[in-house]
Short mmCIF file of C-alpha atoms in Angstrom, two decimals:
data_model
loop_
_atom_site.label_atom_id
_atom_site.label_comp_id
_atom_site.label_asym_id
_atom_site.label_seq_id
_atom_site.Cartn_x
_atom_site.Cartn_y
_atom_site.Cartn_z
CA UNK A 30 21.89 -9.93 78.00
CA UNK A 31 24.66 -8.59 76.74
CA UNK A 32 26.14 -11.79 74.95
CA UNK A 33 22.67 -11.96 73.30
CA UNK A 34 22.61 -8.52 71.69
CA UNK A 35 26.70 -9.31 70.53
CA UNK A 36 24.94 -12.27 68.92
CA UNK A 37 21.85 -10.67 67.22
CA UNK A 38 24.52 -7.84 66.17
CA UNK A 39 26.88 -10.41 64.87
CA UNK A 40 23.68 -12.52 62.50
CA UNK A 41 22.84 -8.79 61.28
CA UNK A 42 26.35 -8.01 60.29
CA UNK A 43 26.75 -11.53 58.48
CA UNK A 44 22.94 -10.80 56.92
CA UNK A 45 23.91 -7.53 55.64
CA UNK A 46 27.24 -9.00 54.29
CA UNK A 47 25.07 -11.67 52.45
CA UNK A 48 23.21 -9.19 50.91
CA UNK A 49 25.99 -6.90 49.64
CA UNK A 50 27.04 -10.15 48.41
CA UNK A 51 24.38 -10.97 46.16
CA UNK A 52 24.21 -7.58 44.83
CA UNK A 53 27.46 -7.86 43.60
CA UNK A 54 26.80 -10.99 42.13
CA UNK A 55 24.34 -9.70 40.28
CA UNK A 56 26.36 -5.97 39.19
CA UNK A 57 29.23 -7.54 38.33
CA UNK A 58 27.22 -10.57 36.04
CA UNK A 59 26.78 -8.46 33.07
CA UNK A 60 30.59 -6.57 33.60
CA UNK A 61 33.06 -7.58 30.87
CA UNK A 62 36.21 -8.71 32.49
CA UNK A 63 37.10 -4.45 31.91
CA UNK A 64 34.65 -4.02 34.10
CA UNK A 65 31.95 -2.42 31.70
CA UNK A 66 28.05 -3.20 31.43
CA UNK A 67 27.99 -5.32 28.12
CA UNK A 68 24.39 -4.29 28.10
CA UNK A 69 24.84 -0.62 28.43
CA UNK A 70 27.37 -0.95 25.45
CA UNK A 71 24.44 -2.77 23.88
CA UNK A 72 22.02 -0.23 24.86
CA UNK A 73 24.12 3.18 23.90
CA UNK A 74 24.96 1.13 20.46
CA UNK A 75 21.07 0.92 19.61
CA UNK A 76 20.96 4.80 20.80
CA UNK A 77 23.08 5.64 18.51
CA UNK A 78 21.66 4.04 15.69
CA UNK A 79 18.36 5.93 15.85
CA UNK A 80 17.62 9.10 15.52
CA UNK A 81 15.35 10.41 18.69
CA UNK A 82 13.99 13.88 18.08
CA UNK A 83 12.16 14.26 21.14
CA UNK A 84 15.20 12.89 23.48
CA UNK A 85 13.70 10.30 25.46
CA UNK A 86 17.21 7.99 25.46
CA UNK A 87 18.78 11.16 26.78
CA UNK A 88 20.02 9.70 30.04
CA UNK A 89 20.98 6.59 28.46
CA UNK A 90 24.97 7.00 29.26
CA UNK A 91 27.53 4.66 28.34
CA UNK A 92 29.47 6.17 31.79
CA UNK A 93 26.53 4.40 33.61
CA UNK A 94 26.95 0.93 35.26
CA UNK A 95 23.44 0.31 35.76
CA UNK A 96 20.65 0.55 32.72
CA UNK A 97 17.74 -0.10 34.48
CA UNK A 98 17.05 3.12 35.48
CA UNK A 99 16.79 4.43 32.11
CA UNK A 100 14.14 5.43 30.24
CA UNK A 101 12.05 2.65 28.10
CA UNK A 102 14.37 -0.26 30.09
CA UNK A 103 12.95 -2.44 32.06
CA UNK A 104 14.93 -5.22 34.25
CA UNK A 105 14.38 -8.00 35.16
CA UNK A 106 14.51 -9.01 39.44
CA UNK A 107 18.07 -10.44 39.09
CA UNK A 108 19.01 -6.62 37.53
CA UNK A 109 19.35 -8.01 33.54
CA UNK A 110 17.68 -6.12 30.90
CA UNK A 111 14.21 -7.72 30.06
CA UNK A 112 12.24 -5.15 28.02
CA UNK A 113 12.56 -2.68 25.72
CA UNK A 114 9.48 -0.35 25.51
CA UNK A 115 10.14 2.26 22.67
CA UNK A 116 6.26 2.70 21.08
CA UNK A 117 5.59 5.72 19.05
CA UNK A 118 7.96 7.90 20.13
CA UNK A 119 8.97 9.46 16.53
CA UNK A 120 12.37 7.28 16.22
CA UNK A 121 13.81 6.74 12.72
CA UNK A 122 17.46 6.00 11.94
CA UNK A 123 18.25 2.21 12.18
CA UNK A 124 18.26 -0.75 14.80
CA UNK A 125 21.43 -2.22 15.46
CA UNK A 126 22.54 -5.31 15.41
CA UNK A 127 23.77 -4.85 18.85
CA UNK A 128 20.54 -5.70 20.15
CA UNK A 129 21.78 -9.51 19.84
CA UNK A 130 23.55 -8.64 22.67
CA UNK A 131 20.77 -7.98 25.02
CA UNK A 132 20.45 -11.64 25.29
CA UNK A 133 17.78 -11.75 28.65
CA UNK A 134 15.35 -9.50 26.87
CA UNK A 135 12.36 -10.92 27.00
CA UNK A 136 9.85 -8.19 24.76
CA UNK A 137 10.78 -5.32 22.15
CA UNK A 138 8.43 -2.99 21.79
CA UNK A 139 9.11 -0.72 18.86
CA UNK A 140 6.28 -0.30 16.68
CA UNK A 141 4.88 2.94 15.25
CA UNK A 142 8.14 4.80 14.84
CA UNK A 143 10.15 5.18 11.36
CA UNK A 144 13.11 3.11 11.94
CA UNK A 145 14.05 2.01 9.02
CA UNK A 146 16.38 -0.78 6.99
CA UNK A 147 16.45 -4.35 7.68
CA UNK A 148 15.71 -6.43 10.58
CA UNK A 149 19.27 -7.43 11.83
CA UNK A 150 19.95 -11.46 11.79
CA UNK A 151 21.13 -10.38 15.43
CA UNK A 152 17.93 -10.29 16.91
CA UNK A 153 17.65 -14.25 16.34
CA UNK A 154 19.72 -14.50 19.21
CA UNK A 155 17.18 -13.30 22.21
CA UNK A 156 16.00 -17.02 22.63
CA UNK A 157 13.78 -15.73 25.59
CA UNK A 158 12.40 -13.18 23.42
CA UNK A 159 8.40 -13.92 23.73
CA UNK A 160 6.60 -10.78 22.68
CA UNK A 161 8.95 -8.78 19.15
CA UNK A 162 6.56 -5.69 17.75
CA UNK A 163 8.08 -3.43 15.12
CA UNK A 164 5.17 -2.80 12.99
CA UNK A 165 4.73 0.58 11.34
CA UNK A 166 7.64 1.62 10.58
CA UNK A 167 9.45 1.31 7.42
CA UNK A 168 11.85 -1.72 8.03
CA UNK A 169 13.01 -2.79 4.27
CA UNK A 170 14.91 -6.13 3.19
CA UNK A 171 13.82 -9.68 3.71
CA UNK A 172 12.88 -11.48 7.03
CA UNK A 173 15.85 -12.82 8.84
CA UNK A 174 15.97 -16.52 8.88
CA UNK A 175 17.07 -16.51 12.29
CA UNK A 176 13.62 -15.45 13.71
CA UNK A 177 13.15 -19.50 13.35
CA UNK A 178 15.67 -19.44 16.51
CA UNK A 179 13.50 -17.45 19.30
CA UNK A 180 11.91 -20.70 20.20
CA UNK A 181 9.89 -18.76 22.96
CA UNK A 182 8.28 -16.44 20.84
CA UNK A 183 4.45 -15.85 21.01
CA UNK A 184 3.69 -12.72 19.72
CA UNK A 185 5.56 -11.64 15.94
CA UNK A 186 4.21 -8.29 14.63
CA UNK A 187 5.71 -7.12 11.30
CA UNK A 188 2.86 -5.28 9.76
CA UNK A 189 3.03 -2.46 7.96
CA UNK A 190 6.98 -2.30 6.84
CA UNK A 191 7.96 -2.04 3.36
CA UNK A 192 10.21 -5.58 3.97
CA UNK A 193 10.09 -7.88 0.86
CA UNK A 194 11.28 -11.72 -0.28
CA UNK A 195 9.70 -14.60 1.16
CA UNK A 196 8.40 -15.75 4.86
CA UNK A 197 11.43 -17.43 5.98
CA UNK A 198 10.72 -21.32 6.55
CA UNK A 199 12.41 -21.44 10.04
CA UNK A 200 8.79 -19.90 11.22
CA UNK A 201 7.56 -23.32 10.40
CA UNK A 202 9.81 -24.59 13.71
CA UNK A 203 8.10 -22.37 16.45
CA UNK A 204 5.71 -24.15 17.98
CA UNK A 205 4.49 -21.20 20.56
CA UNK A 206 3.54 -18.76 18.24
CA UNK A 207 -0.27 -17.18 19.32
CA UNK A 208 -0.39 -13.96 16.62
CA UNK A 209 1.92 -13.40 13.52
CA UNK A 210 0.69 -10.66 11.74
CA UNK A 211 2.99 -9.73 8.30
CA UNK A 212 0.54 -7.78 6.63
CA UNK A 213 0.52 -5.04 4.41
CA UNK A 214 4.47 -5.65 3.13
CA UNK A 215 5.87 -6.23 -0.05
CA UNK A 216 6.41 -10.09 0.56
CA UNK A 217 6.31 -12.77 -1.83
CA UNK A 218 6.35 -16.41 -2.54
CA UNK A 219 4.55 -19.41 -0.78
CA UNK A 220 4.23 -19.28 3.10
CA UNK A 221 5.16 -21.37 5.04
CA UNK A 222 3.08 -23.54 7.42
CA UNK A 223 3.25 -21.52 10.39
CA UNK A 224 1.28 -22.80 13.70
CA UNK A 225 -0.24 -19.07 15.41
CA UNK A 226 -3.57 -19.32 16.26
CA UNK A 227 -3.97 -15.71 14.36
CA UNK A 228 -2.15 -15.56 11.07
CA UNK A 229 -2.29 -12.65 8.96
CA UNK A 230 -1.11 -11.84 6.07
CA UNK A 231 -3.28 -9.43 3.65
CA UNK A 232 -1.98 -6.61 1.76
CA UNK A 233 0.75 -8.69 0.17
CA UNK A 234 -0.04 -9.17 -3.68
CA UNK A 235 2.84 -11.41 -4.24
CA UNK A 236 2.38 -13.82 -1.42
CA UNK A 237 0.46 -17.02 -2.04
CA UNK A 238 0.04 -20.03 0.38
CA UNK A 239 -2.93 -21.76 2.85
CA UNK A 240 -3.31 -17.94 4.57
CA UNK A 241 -2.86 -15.93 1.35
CA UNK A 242 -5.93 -14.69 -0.73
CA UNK A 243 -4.32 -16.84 -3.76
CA UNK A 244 -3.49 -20.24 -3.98
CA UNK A 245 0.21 -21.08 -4.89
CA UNK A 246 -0.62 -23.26 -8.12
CA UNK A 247 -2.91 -20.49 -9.11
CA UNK A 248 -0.08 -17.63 -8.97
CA UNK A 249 2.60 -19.46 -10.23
CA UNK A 250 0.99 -22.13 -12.67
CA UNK A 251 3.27 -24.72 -14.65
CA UNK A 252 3.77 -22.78 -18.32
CA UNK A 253 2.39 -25.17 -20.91
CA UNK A 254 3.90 -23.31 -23.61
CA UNK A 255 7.06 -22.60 -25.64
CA UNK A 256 9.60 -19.70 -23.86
CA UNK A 257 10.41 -18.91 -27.65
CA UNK A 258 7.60 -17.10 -28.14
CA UNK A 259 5.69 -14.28 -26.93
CA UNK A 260 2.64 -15.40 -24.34
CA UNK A 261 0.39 -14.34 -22.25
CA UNK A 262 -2.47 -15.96 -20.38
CA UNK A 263 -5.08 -14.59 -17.45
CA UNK A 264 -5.92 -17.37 -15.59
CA UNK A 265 -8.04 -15.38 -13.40
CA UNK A 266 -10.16 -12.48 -15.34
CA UNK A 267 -12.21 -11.37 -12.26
CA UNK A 268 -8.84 -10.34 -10.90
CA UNK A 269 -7.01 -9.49 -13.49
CA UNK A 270 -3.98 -11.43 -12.72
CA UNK A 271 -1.21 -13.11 -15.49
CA UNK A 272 1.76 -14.56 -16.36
CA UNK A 273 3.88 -14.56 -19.85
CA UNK A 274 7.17 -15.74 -21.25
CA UNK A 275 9.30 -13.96 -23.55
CA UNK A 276 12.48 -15.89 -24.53
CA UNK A 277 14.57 -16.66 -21.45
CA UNK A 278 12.36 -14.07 -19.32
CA UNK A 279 9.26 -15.03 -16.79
CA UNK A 280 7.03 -12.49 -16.06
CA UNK A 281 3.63 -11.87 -13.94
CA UNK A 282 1.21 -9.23 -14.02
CA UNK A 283 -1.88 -8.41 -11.89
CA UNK A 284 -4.05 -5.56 -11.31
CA UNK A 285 -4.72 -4.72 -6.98
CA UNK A 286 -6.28 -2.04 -5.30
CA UNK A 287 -6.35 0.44 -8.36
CA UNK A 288 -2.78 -0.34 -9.46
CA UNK A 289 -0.83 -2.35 -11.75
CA UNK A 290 1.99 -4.97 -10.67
CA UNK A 291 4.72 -6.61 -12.56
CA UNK A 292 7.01 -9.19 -11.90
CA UNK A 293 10.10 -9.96 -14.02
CA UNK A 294 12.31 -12.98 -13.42
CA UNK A 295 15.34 -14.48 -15.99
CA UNK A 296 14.86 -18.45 -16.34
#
């Protein structure tokens, strides 16, 4: 009797051993070879990029060695950072670029805040990202080409920003996407052909393309005419909408929503 309980205590010593085991493994896979959390450096960096009036990153702490108990993180089973959950919470202030580094996140959640200037090429990195939300806020600049590289992406929400240039052709490479919804920025150009089953893309005046209320050849029509001289032609009265050349200069100009738009490019 006794030899059996030295052998049931002996398997429950090497079982608990095991376990300790793995949970090293799994602390010490996202330690630097200084022994700090890459993703808490990741995680602190993004903190202090924004500005968070109401505290709810307070007890994210760059002395920590484990994230997941923070606020707005959530982990994944093997203890790396999936999620970041961050809706409406009043942020402004900036996202960093250190967010690359979060590389097992799997869905950002940041819309209706005020963070503000441009989407950082960084984020291109998170290849597992499926689910990226930061609509309404105020996010300026152009789209990152390197959104073409989250190859698992589903759901793209960039609605309601102030961001501006053209819809990057690397969304034409992502064959997963469900909803992309860019509407209401300052975009322009011809889209792209991007495969979501829900496309949107209203409340850009400058934006023409398949999805777009005007057709490309329409907005931007071949000019039939000498640059020398002074022209202008509507080739759309019902909406107002023209182009002209004056010398070396290429110009466009359309009435929307009460208000008057110009465009003015050098040739």
């Amino acid at each position: 009797m006794a030899l059996g309980v030295g052998g049931e205590a002996g398997f429950e010593k090497k079982r608990v051993v095991g376990v300790l085991h793995t949970l090293m493994e799994i602390s010490t896979a996202t330690l630097s070879p200084a022994g700090i959390n890459y993703e808490v450096v990741a995680l602190v960096a993004i903190k202090t990029a924004l500005r968070d009036p109401y505290n709810v990153l307070d007890n994210w702490d760059i002395n920590s060695v484990d994230p997941c108990s923070w606020r707005m993180v959530t982990c994944s089973s093997d203890g790396y950072v999936s999620a970041l959950g961050l809706p409406s919470q009043s942020l402004s202030g900036t996202l960093s670029p250190s967010i690359g580094n979060l590389t097992n996140l799997q869905s950002v959640l940041l819309q209706n805040n005020a963070i503000s200037g441009p989407i950082p090429a960084a984020i291109g990195k998170l290849e597992k990202l499926h689910t990226l939300d930061l609509s309404n806020n105020t996010f300026s600049g152009e789209m990152p080409t390197s959104l073409g590289n989250l190859k698992n992406l589903n759901y793209l929400r960039l609605n309601n920003n102030s961001l501006t240039g053209p819809c990057p052709e690397s969304l034409s490479k992502l064959n997963g996407l469900t909803l992309v919804d860019l509407s209401f920025n300052n975009l322009s150009g011809s889209l792209p052909k991007i495969l979501a089953r829900t496309f949107k893309v209203t409340g850009n005046p400058l934006i023409c393309g398949p999805k777009a209320s005007d057709n490309c050849s329409a907005v931007f029509p071949e000019p039939s005419f000498s640059p020398a001289q002074w022209s202008i032609r509507l080739w759309n009265k019902q909406s107002s909408r023209g182009y002209c050349f004056w010398g070396k200069l290429w110009c466009c100009l359309f009435h929307h929503n009460s208000y008057w738009f110009a465009c003015l490019v050098a040739i």
